[in-house]
Amino acid sequence: MRRHRHHLTVAAAKSHAALLKSGISSPTPWNQLLTAYSASGLAAARRVFDEIPLPDAVSWNSLLAAHVASGAHPDAWRLLRSMHARGLAASTFALGSALRSAATARRPALGAQLQSFAVKSGLADDVFAASALLDVYAKCGRLSDARRVFDGMPERNTVSWNALIAGYADSGNLTQAMSLFREMEREGLAPDEATFAALLAAVEGPGCCFLMQELHGKIVKYGAALGLVVSNAAVTGYSQCGALADSRSIFDGIGSRDLISWNSMLAAYAYHGMDDEAMRFFVRLMRESGVQPDMYSFTSIISVCSEHGRDDNRGRGIHSLVFKIGLEGVTHVCNALIAMYSRFTENCMMEDASKCFNSLLLKDTVSWNSMLTGYSQHGLSSDALSFFRCMRSENIRTDEFAFSAALRSCSDLAVLQLGRQIHSLVIQSGFATNDFVSSSLIFMYSKSGMLGDARKSFQEADKSSSVPWNSMMFGYAQHGQAQIVTSLFNEMLELKVPLDHVTFVGLITAYSHAGLVDEGSEILNTMETRYGIPLRMEHYACGVDLYGRAGQLDKAKELIESMPFRPDAMVWMTLLGACKIHGNMELASDVASHLLVEAPRQHSTYILLSSMYSGLGMWSDRATVQKVMKNRGLSKVPGWSWIEVKNEVHSFNAEDRSHPRMDEIYEMLRMLLQVAQKLCSSEDEEILVTISSDT
């Protein structure tokens, strides 16, 4: 296409030179030249138009069409006004171009003005102008106006039917769109590629299976007149309604596949989480298709690699291919890679994500948000907040995802003052009622102990979904206020707010922290039968915590044994913690054996066991645990403390000497110890002197 356009430009330049030399004033050859130059861009077309000695209506229409094709819509509308002043706007061509511009720019008010102009000019009954007007209203979602235009047309063509069908399909009213499709057939008009493309794009969910089968039958019926575009769309359509086998059947039946065919099938496997099949299909695409994968191929396969959050080297292999093919700077591909590295949970790969981000020439909102969310989810909260500040300084639009991630990081660092500042930005930006942002605000204030502020954010939130309710319940649960959590739950039932699995995690957590074992047990036993929410791993973990805190370790173990699926490390770790609290070493050893199988590199298991052994004076067992840790290359992850001073977060851990003002800090600590020594007894003095020397 690029080479063809180059040849056109060269030929147009030669004709241009010949016309300038000839001195011909007739507009016809100049108009032909204007049309040729329009393919090269608006600037070239405008330059030729200015050189036409006597531009006529065709000249003006060609220039208007060039403006619309290039997306220069405001300039196109100004040009139309100039044409109207010269008496050249009242034509099917001019009106059609102006209406296409209004449809693309989604300007229904302009469409209405053009409709009035069409009526005054006697063009309202023209099938082409009326179809273009119908398209404006349909694309702008004003279906009643579109239907009124359609019903008033004395003559309809396939374009007018397609515009109305597409309008209903885009609005989600597939039933009405299909009804029009059948009516169109009864009128004797054969559907074309545009008809099927509009309908197939609206197919989504298992409820559309029968409609999809009907469409497939029509595709077979009109097959000779339909191209590859419709077959490719049918692959996606069957996938969207859950019939993956039918998608594959259509793909296998396509005689001459293009890259879109392969990408449609690959995306179908990725959409349904069939990772191995998607990977095998991608390899087949590379080897058999005869075409090179493009950015859509790679975004699909990269999403497969990142789906389960584990690095099995496939993601790095795909990244190498991206680099080899030369797509490493493409925004969509890089965004997919950033998301992939950000989701890897076993090993934090934010450094790799950062390299992808820095390689991008054009960073969009998704690029920035993926990095910010990655930092936040991996607990790199200080980095997340620094990145958020960078976004603000670069004037990147801050949306609900960015605000949510930043507020979560404020919660982790307990930087309330910064959280309040971000809250102000949230209000200014109009996201205070957004589910995820309000949830993050509630979580931040609750974690900081500011339950009054958390409740205020909850009151301002849109409470039609369970998200803000769940966050508020968790806030009160963490502070042991089980009565208020129960009250919120009952209020959700009264208001018929949809319950989800997170709601019950919050409820059981509240009963666990308050020691209300009977109430928590009742919820566990009735969740599925009374509320229709199946128990998940996290509910069992909460149940184990409920019994474990109350010292009912046998019940906790029985609950684990009753689970319909294999317990994960979280469940066993919860029970191990309960064993430590109640000093049950026998059960702790049994639990630890399960944990060392489920999560052999989880350092906290070894630390907890070691602490239990030392607490009971079992030094040889403690030494064995520490030896195993050393042999496996594990070490205790140091705890960190944070303090916010003048909007800057400072972090510290034990024996840390990395802070730039370390000398001042330790000097102040020595001064404080000296003051404390003077206030203590001689016995206490001995202890403080020891601490001071260690420091």
XYZ file of C-alpha atoms in Angstrom:
695
model
C 0.000 0.000 0.000
C 2.828 2.382 0.890
C 4.626 1.614 -2.411
C 1.372 2.112 -4.353
C 0.852 5.493 -2.652
C 4.423 6.475 -3.531
C 3.783 5.724 -7.217
C 0.591 7.807 -7.080
C 2.505 10.732 -5.579
C 5.197 10.582 -8.262
C 2.598 10.430 -11.044
C 0.627 13.297 -9.479
C 3.792 15.408 -9.232
C 4.496 14.889 -12.944
C 0.905 15.826 -13.863
C 1.144 18.832 -11.548
C 4.274 20.094 -13.314
C 2.671 19.581 -16.738
C -0.455 21.513 -15.705
C 1.557 24.436 -14.351
C 3.504 24.674 -17.626
C 0.401 24.362 -19.848
C -1.530 27.215 -18.211
C -4.815 25.273 -18.529
C -7.586 26.996 -16.534
C -10.306 24.343 -16.982
C -11.030 22.871 -13.524
C -11.440 19.256 -14.724
C -7.732 18.237 -14.904
C -7.043 20.243 -11.755
C -9.818 18.391 -9.928
C -8.328 15.055 -11.002
C -4.963 16.226 -9.653
C -6.610 17.355 -6.395
C -8.157 13.888 -5.928
C -4.772 12.232 -6.533
C -3.012 14.506 -4.035
C -5.698 13.904 -1.391
C -4.259 10.409 -0.906
C -0.962 12.018 0.178
C -2.478 14.186 2.893
C -4.524 17.283 3.521
C -1.650 19.777 3.143
C -0.904 18.621 -0.416
C -4.601 18.734 -1.361
C -4.973 22.256 0.032
C -1.906 23.436 -1.885
C -3.305 22.146 -5.196
C -6.731 23.651 -4.476
C -5.154 27.098 -3.958
C -3.482 26.798 -7.385
C -6.695 25.990 -9.326
C -7.432 29.014 -11.540
C -11.213 28.559 -11.544
C -12.304 26.115 -8.816
C -15.830 24.739 -9.323
C -18.240 22.780 -7.120
C -16.302 19.545 -7.726
C -13.098 21.240 -6.516
C -14.733 22.362 -3.289
C -16.361 18.950 -2.719
C -13.013 17.197 -3.253
C -11.311 19.474 -0.745
C -14.129 18.917 1.769
C -13.831 15.144 1.338
C -10.047 15.400 1.904
C -10.626 17.241 5.198
C -13.093 14.588 6.394
C -10.830 11.702 5.343
C -7.887 13.198 7.259
C -9.970 13.726 10.416
C -9.761 17.539 10.313
C -13.405 17.883 11.316
C -13.541 21.471 12.680
C -11.753 22.695 9.523
C -14.195 20.669 7.413
C -17.150 22.400 9.079
C -15.596 25.834 8.518
C -15.037 24.891 4.879
C -18.692 23.876 4.570
C -19.732 27.329 5.821
C -17.546 28.916 3.119
C -19.184 26.670 0.517
C -22.621 27.645 1.813
C -21.719 31.344 1.453
C -20.831 30.648 -2.197
C -24.033 28.647 -2.795
C -22.097 25.353 -3.207
C -23.200 23.437 -0.077
C -26.608 22.279 -1.317
C -25.430 19.109 -3.017
C -25.522 15.407 -2.173
C -21.722 15.231 -2.199
C -21.165 18.168 0.157
C -23.946 17.111 2.511
C -22.754 13.487 2.505
C -19.181 14.514 3.431
C -20.416 16.827 6.195
C -22.657 14.115 7.650
C -19.816 11.555 7.600
C -17.743 14.084 9.531
C -20.503 14.597 12.109
C -20.883 10.817 12.522
C -17.145 10.245 13.006
C -16.852 13.153 15.472
C -20.032 12.011 17.297
C -21.752 15.389 16.921
C -25.527 14.739 16.848
C -26.331 18.469 17.190
C -24.440 19.159 13.973
C -26.316 16.278 12.351
C -29.621 17.901 13.334
C -28.510 21.225 11.802
C -27.504 19.439 8.596
C -30.869 17.666 8.569
C -32.646 21.060 8.642
C -30.398 22.253 5.844
C -31.198 19.114 3.806
C -34.938 19.761 4.206
C -34.558 23.390 3.083
C -32.395 22.332 0.132
C -34.802 19.603 -1.013
C -32.289 16.816 -0.314
C -34.066 15.193 2.630
C -35.494 12.386 0.463
C -32.197 11.590 -1.260
C -31.279 8.035 -0.245
C -27.546 8.778 0.124
C -28.020 11.931 2.223
C -30.722 10.273 4.358
C -28.523 7.198 4.939
C -25.643 9.427 6.030
C -27.944 11.317 8.417
C -29.268 8.041 9.820
C -25.657 6.950 10.410
C -24.965 10.138 12.424
C -27.855 9.501 14.816
C -27.128 5.768 15.097
C -23.438 6.267 15.924
C -24.304 8.936 18.472
C -26.720 6.574 20.243
C -29.851 8.570 19.331
C -31.708 5.540 18.039
C -35.192 7.065 18.200
C -34.027 9.865 15.852
C -32.285 7.311 13.634
C -35.461 5.224 13.453
C -37.531 8.316 12.611
C -35.223 9.131 9.688
C -35.268 5.486 8.561
C -39.077 5.238 8.649
C -39.396 8.488 6.702
C -37.134 7.400 3.843
C -39.098 6.847 0.596
C -36.336 4.552 -0.592
C -33.846 2.507 1.431
C -30.613 0.849 0.386
C -28.288 -1.605 2.116
C -26.312 1.275 3.636
C -29.356 2.664 5.428
C -30.340 -0.765 6.792
C -26.770 -1.389 7.931
C -26.554 1.961 9.730
C -29.689 1.260 11.794
C -28.718 -2.370 12.473
C -25.254 -1.238 13.619
C -26.820 1.398 15.881
C -28.949 -1.155 17.731
C -26.105 -3.694 17.845
C -23.675 -1.130 19.298
C -26.200 -0.173 21.970
C -26.403 -3.811 23.085
C -29.910 -4.397 21.703
C -28.983 -7.428 19.607
C -32.587 -8.672 19.553
C -33.792 -5.516 17.782
C -30.769 -5.591 15.461
C -31.572 -9.177 14.452
C -35.231 -8.261 13.942
C -34.161 -5.529 11.483
C -31.796 -7.999 9.811
C -34.691 -10.417 9.141
C -36.926 -7.551 7.955
C -34.158 -6.472 5.569
C -34.108 -9.957 4.044
C -37.908 -9.926 3.668
C -37.571 -6.621 1.781
C -35.419 -8.476 -0.737
C -32.090 -6.841 0.172
C -29.089 -9.144 0.591
C -26.876 -8.387 3.642
C -23.240 -7.582 2.949
C -19.996 -7.693 4.939
C -20.895 -4.542 6.883
C -24.205 -6.087 8.010
C -22.578 -9.207 9.422
C -19.616 -7.288 10.890
C -22.006 -5.113 12.952
C -24.032 -8.083 14.206
C -21.089 -10.375 14.957
C -19.308 -7.647 16.927
C -22.311 -7.488 19.295
C -22.352 -11.237 20.046
C -21.219 -11.788 23.633
C -22.086 -14.293 26.333
C -23.671 -17.771 26.348
C -27.120 -16.232 25.835
C -26.159 -15.337 22.261
C -25.426 -18.906 21.143
C -28.700 -19.401 19.245
C -28.378 -16.020 17.531
C -24.805 -16.888 16.610
C -25.942 -20.150 15.055
C -28.603 -18.280 13.060
C -25.981 -15.815 11.820
C -23.666 -18.667 10.906
C -26.416 -20.197 8.796
C -26.910 -16.875 6.985
C -23.145 -16.586 6.426
C -23.187 -19.999 4.757
C -26.227 -18.944 2.699
C -24.618 -15.743 1.395
C -21.107 -17.171 1.423
C -20.284 -16.480 -2.214
C -20.914 -12.757 -1.726
C -19.106 -12.470 1.618
C -15.379 -12.134 2.118
C -12.803 -13.258 4.628
C -13.748 -10.420 7.000
C -17.028 -12.104 7.932
C -15.444 -15.531 8.489
C -12.861 -13.967 10.789
C -15.585 -12.129 12.699
C -17.506 -15.414 13.061
C -14.450 -17.013 14.718
C -14.519 -14.234 17.324
C -18.317 -14.330 17.616
C -18.444 -18.033 18.517
C -15.602 -17.493 20.984
C -17.454 -14.621 22.680
C -20.522 -16.786 23.280
C -18.445 -19.672 24.662
C -18.538 -22.043 21.668
C -14.785 -22.424 21.165
C -15.130 -25.680 19.198
C -17.284 -23.856 16.634
C -14.673 -21.084 16.420
C -12.044 -23.679 15.590
C -14.348 -25.374 13.099
C -14.828 -22.096 11.185
C -11.089 -21.368 11.331
C -10.257 -24.807 9.920
C -12.791 -24.274 7.124
C -11.253 -20.985 5.912
C -9.453 -21.812 2.684
C -7.148 -18.815 2.380
C -6.444 -17.466 5.866
C -4.915 -14.077 6.543
C -3.175 -12.888 9.708
C -6.510 -11.666 11.114
C -7.834 -15.253 10.893
C -4.889 -16.539 12.930
C -5.121 -13.669 15.417
C -8.863 -14.227 15.914
C -8.335 -17.881 16.806
C -5.330 -17.097 19.012
C -7.332 -14.436 20.867
C -10.147 -16.965 21.332
C -7.813 -19.431 23.081
C -6.375 -16.627 25.233
C -9.878 -15.340 26.109
C -10.905 -18.778 27.385
C -7.707 -19.262 29.417
C -6.521 -22.214 27.329
C -2.863 -21.357 27.813
C -1.210 -24.473 26.389
C -3.458 -24.524 23.329
C -2.773 -20.818 22.733
C 0.977 -21.369 22.984
C 0.876 -24.317 20.555
C -1.285 -22.295 18.180
C 1.141 -19.370 18.324
C 4.039 -21.695 17.426
C 1.952 -23.016 14.526
C 1.266 -19.435 13.400
C 5.012 -18.761 13.355
C 5.796 -21.930 11.394
C 2.858 -22.530 9.050
C 0.973 -19.310 8.371
C 3.498 -17.744 6.023
C 2.848 -14.382 7.678
C 4.744 -12.624 10.431
C 2.931 -12.103 13.754
C 1.893 -8.513 14.417
C 1.183 -6.550 17.572
C -2.234 -8.206 18.007
C -0.650 -11.668 17.888
C 1.843 -10.693 20.562
C -0.608 -8.928 22.874
C -2.750 -12.101 22.917
C 0.117 -14.498 23.634
C 1.722 -12.176 26.205
C -1.593 -12.032 28.080
C -1.469 -15.842 28.235
C 2.022 -15.750 29.756
C 0.956 -13.306 32.466
C -2.432 -14.797 33.301
C -1.368 -16.919 36.287
C 1.309 -14.600 37.629
C 4.196 -17.052 37.401
C 7.405 -16.821 35.420
C 7.943 -20.100 33.560
C 10.377 -18.583 31.024
C 7.728 -18.512 28.289
C 7.190 -14.803 28.841
C 10.880 -14.034 28.442
C 10.948 -16.159 25.273
C 8.060 -14.187 23.784
C 9.810 -10.944 24.783
C 12.883 -12.074 22.823
C 10.701 -12.643 19.756
C 9.186 -9.179 20.145
C 12.666 -7.696 20.141
C 13.762 -9.835 17.176
C 10.777 -8.821 15.034
C 11.212 -5.156 15.956
C 8.022 -4.517 17.911
C 9.698 -3.580 21.200
C 8.758 0.093 20.783
C 5.090 -0.516 19.892
C 2.908 0.871 22.672
C 0.326 -1.946 22.876
C 2.972 -4.675 22.865
C 5.098 -2.917 25.482
C 2.032 -2.349 27.657
C 1.287 -6.077 27.531
C 4.903 -6.856 28.514
C 4.776 -4.358 31.397
C 1.539 -5.969 32.636
C 3.121 -9.420 32.310
C 6.219 -8.576 34.346
C 4.116 -6.672 36.883
C 1.903 -9.701 37.491
C 4.691 -12.195 38.156
C 4.267 -12.927 41.866
C 6.979 -15.485 42.664
C 9.756 -13.090 41.706
C 9.264 -9.357 41.559
C 10.199 -8.307 38.026
C 9.441 -4.619 38.206
C 12.961 -3.890 36.980
C 12.125 -5.717 33.720
C 8.808 -3.875 33.556
C 10.678 -0.595 34.031
C 13.013 -1.392 31.124
C 10.001 -1.976 28.868
C 8.440 1.271 30.062
C 11.608 3.270 29.413
C 11.927 1.786 25.897
C 8.538 3.220 24.895
C 8.576 6.217 22.595
C 4.848 6.875 23.075
C 3.630 6.170 26.609
C -0.137 6.189 27.052
C -2.238 6.114 30.225
C -2.170 2.301 30.265
C 1.656 2.330 30.269
C 1.822 4.627 33.303
C -0.979 2.871 35.193
C 0.507 -0.597 34.638
C 3.807 0.512 36.171
C 2.127 2.276 39.086
C -0.146 -0.699 39.816
C 2.820 -3.083 39.599
C 4.811 -1.124 42.179
C 1.787 -0.941 44.476
C 0.854 -4.635 44.222
C 4.425 -5.791 44.880
C 4.612 -3.749 48.059
C 7.074 -1.251 46.555
C 4.950 1.514 47.991
C 7.651 4.174 48.191
C 8.480 3.581 44.504
C 4.774 3.699 43.679
C 4.316 7.099 45.289
C 7.462 8.475 43.618
C 6.105 7.208 40.301
C 2.729 8.824 41.033
C 4.470 12.167 41.642
C 6.293 11.724 38.324
C 2.939 11.141 36.571
C 1.603 14.350 38.049
C 4.675 16.355 37.042
C 4.419 14.984 33.482
C 0.727 16.050 33.339
C -0.407 12.470 32.722
C -4.173 12.159 33.161
C -4.829 10.554 36.535
C -7.727 8.120 36.382
C -9.416 5.838 38.893
C -6.766 3.114 38.542
C -3.901 5.508 39.300
C -5.695 7.047 42.285
C -6.577 3.622 43.671
C -2.977 2.355 43.427
C -1.549 5.542 44.993
C -4.000 5.418 47.902
C -3.196 1.750 48.537
C 0.495 2.653 48.731
C -0.315 5.419 51.207
C -2.089 2.761 53.301
C 0.965 0.490 53.250
C 3.295 3.307 54.320
C 0.803 4.833 56.789
C 1.405 8.290 55.305
C -1.915 9.824 56.232
C -1.019 13.400 55.285
C -0.073 12.415 51.728
C -3.219 10.283 51.537
C -5.318 13.323 52.434
C -3.626 15.337 49.674
C -4.400 12.597 47.140
C -7.975 12.568 48.475
C -8.202 16.279 47.569
C -7.008 15.479 44.045
C -9.628 12.719 43.853
C -12.393 15.187 44.700
C -11.075 17.748 42.175
C -10.929 15.068 39.467
C -14.483 13.839 40.128
C -13.581 10.268 41.133
C -14.803 10.392 44.746
C -17.841 8.212 43.974
C -15.940 5.667 41.875
C -16.141 2.164 43.386
C -12.430 1.419 43.410
C -11.275 4.884 44.462
C -13.783 5.160 47.303
C -12.812 1.639 48.390
C -9.137 2.645 48.500
C -9.982 5.791 50.491
C -11.956 3.747 53.016
C -9.103 1.238 53.287
C -6.478 3.971 53.766
C -8.374 5.818 56.478
C -9.325 2.564 58.250
C -5.740 1.329 58.292
C -4.636 4.679 59.732
C -7.230 4.318 62.498
C -9.343 7.184 61.140
C -12.650 5.322 61.072
C -14.632 8.573 61.052
C -12.955 9.673 57.811
C -13.378 6.172 56.404
C -17.103 6.297 57.168
C -17.375 9.733 55.552
C -15.761 8.388 52.343
C -18.181 5.464 52.488
C -21.184 7.792 52.781
C -20.011 9.751 49.705
C -19.436 6.588 47.633
C -21.813 5.057 45.092
C -23.150 2.181 47.190
C -24.942 0.271 44.438
C -22.145 -2.340 44.283
C -20.547 -4.360 47.086
C -17.059 -2.822 46.669
C -17.353 0.152 49.114
C -19.453 -1.936 51.524
C -16.777 -4.626 51.659
C -14.032 -2.075 52.346
C -16.015 -0.472 55.159
C -16.733 -3.887 56.683
C -13.025 -4.755 56.576
C -12.177 -1.433 58.240
C -14.462 -2.102 61.192
C -13.430 -5.787 61.298
C -9.756 -4.877 61.673
C -10.686 -2.715 64.663
C -12.775 -5.460 66.309
C -16.136 -3.722 65.823
C -18.111 -6.807 64.850
C -21.495 -5.300 65.771
C -21.124 -2.502 63.210
C -19.957 -5.034 60.587
C -23.102 -7.103 61.240
C -25.220 -3.948 60.956
C -23.607 -3.103 57.589
C -24.216 -6.646 56.354
C -27.891 -6.490 57.332
C -28.185 -3.104 55.612
C -26.760 -4.641 52.425
C -29.451 -7.335 52.604
C -32.208 -4.746 53.085
C -30.999 -2.605 50.176
C -30.489 -5.724 48.017
C -26.840 -4.834 47.329
C -25.302 -7.816 45.452
C -23.217 -9.910 47.849
C -19.942 -11.489 46.760
C -17.252 -13.731 48.252
C -15.327 -10.712 49.611
C -18.354 -9.650 51.680
C -18.196 -12.905 53.625
C -14.430 -12.735 54.079
C -14.987 -9.383 55.831
C -17.864 -10.727 57.905
C -16.018 -13.847 59.134
C -12.880 -11.758 59.795
C -14.926 -9.447 62.031
C -16.297 -12.380 64.037
C -12.813 -13.895 64.245
C -11.239 -10.710 65.649
C -14.104 -10.264 68.125
C -14.000 -13.892 69.291
C -17.587 -14.582 68.117
C -17.017 -18.222 67.179
C -20.687 -19.290 67.015
C -21.660 -16.400 64.729
C -18.683 -17.064 62.448
C -19.467 -20.795 62.315
C -23.062 -20.087 61.322
C -21.920 -17.908 58.400
C -19.475 -20.585 57.241
C -22.214 -23.227 57.356
C -24.922 -21.170 55.603
C -22.992 -19.121 53.032
C -23.807 -21.379 50.101
C -27.270 -22.619 51.109
C -28.709 -19.291 52.324
C -26.806 -16.715 50.278
C -25.698 -18.676 47.211
C -21.977 -17.893 47.661
C -19.737 -21.012 47.410
C -16.908 -21.274 49.930
C -13.477 -20.417 48.548
C -9.966 -20.863 49.887
C -10.002 -17.500 51.662
C -13.221 -18.383 53.523
C -11.636 -21.555 54.874
C -8.563 -19.552 55.906
C -10.835 -17.135 57.795
C -12.593 -20.102 59.424
C -9.250 -21.562 60.533
C -8.354 -18.163 61.998
C -11.757 -18.007 63.736
C -11.208 -21.326 65.536
C -7.464 -20.812 65.968
C -7.813 -17.473 67.801
C -10.333 -19.075 70.149
C -7.928 -21.939 70.894
C -10.161 -24.531 69.175
C -7.290 -26.019 67.182
C -9.005 -29.377 66.690
C -11.961 -27.678 65.004
C -9.565 -25.668 62.839
C -7.846 -28.878 61.730
C -11.205 -30.580 61.074
C -12.266 -27.634 58.901
C -9.111 -28.007 56.800
C -9.704 -31.745 56.425
C -13.293 -31.059 55.242
C -12.171 -28.765 52.419
C -13.260 -29.962 48.936
C -9.923 -28.844 47.463
C -6.282 -28.977 48.487
C -5.396 -26.362 51.151
C -2.905 -23.751 50.054
C -0.026 -22.208 52.022
C -2.252 -19.391 53.343
C -4.538 -21.887 55.137
C -1.656 -23.828 56.693
C 0.163 -20.627 57.728
C -2.973 -19.409 59.510
C -3.136 -22.635 61.521
C 0.602 -22.515 62.255
C 0.180 -19.008 63.679
C -2.598 -20.282 65.948
C -0.365 -23.145 67.096
C 2.309 -20.607 68.113
C -0.197 -18.513 70.095
C -1.447 -21.556 72.030
C 1.881 -23.414 72.250
C 0.752 -26.602 70.486
C 4.130 -27.837 69.232
C 2.893 -31.257 68.138
C 0.278 -29.855 65.768
C 2.699 -27.125 64.662
C 5.228 -29.734 63.489
C 2.514 -31.507 61.477
C 1.326 -28.222 59.925
C 4.908 -27.204 59.123
C 5.427 -30.427 57.167
C 2.500 -29.471 54.904
C 3.768 -25.902 54.560
C 7.259 -27.000 53.550
C 5.645 -28.924 50.666
C 3.251 -26.152 49.599
C 5.706 -23.246 49.940
C 9.252 -24.575 50.488
C 10.808 -21.139 49.960
C 8.463 -19.195 52.234
C 10.882 -17.817 54.849
C 8.139 -16.980 57.364
C 7.428 -20.701 57.966
C 10.984 -21.298 59.133
C 11.043 -18.109 61.212
C 7.807 -19.029 62.983
C 9.005 -22.579 63.720
C 12.358 -21.316 64.942
C 10.637 -18.853 67.268
C 8.388 -21.589 68.672
C 11.296 -23.944 69.300
C 13.317 -21.245 71.084
C 10.292 -20.218 73.159
C 9.960 -23.802 74.409
C 13.719 -24.225 74.927
C 13.999 -26.800 72.099
C 17.379 -25.504 70.943
C 18.462 -28.504 68.866
C 15.241 -28.346 66.819
C 15.739 -24.597 66.396
C 19.264 -25.215 65.138
C 17.954 -27.795 62.642
C 15.421 -25.334 61.216
C 18.068 -22.621 60.884
C 20.428 -25.068 59.149
C 17.721 -25.982 56.616
C 17.142 -22.270 55.976
C 20.832 -21.718 55.365
C 21.129 -24.738 53.034
C 18.178 -23.464 50.985
C 19.621 -19.956 50.747
C 16.802 -18.381 52.756
C 17.100 -15.558 55.237
C 14.766 -13.519 57.367
C 13.352 -10.544 55.472
C 13.959 -7.505 57.692
C 10.998 -5.472 58.863
C 10.809 -1.873 57.701
C 9.509 1.257 59.391
C 8.375 4.412 57.648
C 7.919 7.982 58.777
C 6.522 10.905 56.787
C 8.262 14.271 57.298
C 7.238 17.277 55.193
C 5.560 15.087 52.533
C 8.692 12.938 52.173
C 8.699 9.267 53.207
C 11.791 8.006 55.077
C 12.308 4.249 55.494
C 14.416 2.357 58.053
C 15.180 -1.189 59.126
C 17.347 -2.756 61.827
C 21.026 -1.763 61.603
C 20.230 0.339 58.533
C 22.907 2.914 57.694
C 21.771 3.918 54.196
C 19.902 7.111 55.106
C 21.737 10.269 53.900
C 21.336 11.849 57.355
C 22.436 8.716 59.211
C 25.038 10.498 61.398
C 22.481 13.031 62.652
C 19.938 10.292 63.354
C 22.333 8.165 65.398
C 23.638 11.225 67.250
C 20.060 12.102 68.234
C 19.494 8.491 69.328
C 22.588 8.662 71.574
C 21.314 11.889 73.111
C 17.945 10.322 73.844
C 19.633 7.316 75.458
C 21.688 9.598 77.666
C 18.553 11.401 78.817
C 16.865 8.049 79.466
C 19.863 6.806 81.471
C 19.540 9.726 83.889
C 15.886 8.876 84.502
C 16.413 5.151 85.075
C 17.541 3.146 88.064
C 21.041 1.732 88.182
C 19.732 -1.706 87.155
C 18.004 -0.256 84.122
C 21.116 1.787 83.388
C 23.036 -1.406 82.761
C 20.556 -2.483 80.109
C 20.581 0.915 78.376
C 24.368 1.045 78.291
C 24.339 -2.321 76.524
C 21.806 -1.038 73.994
C 23.848 2.113 73.485
C 27.041 0.186 72.776
C 25.205 -2.060 70.310
C 23.904 1.020 68.521
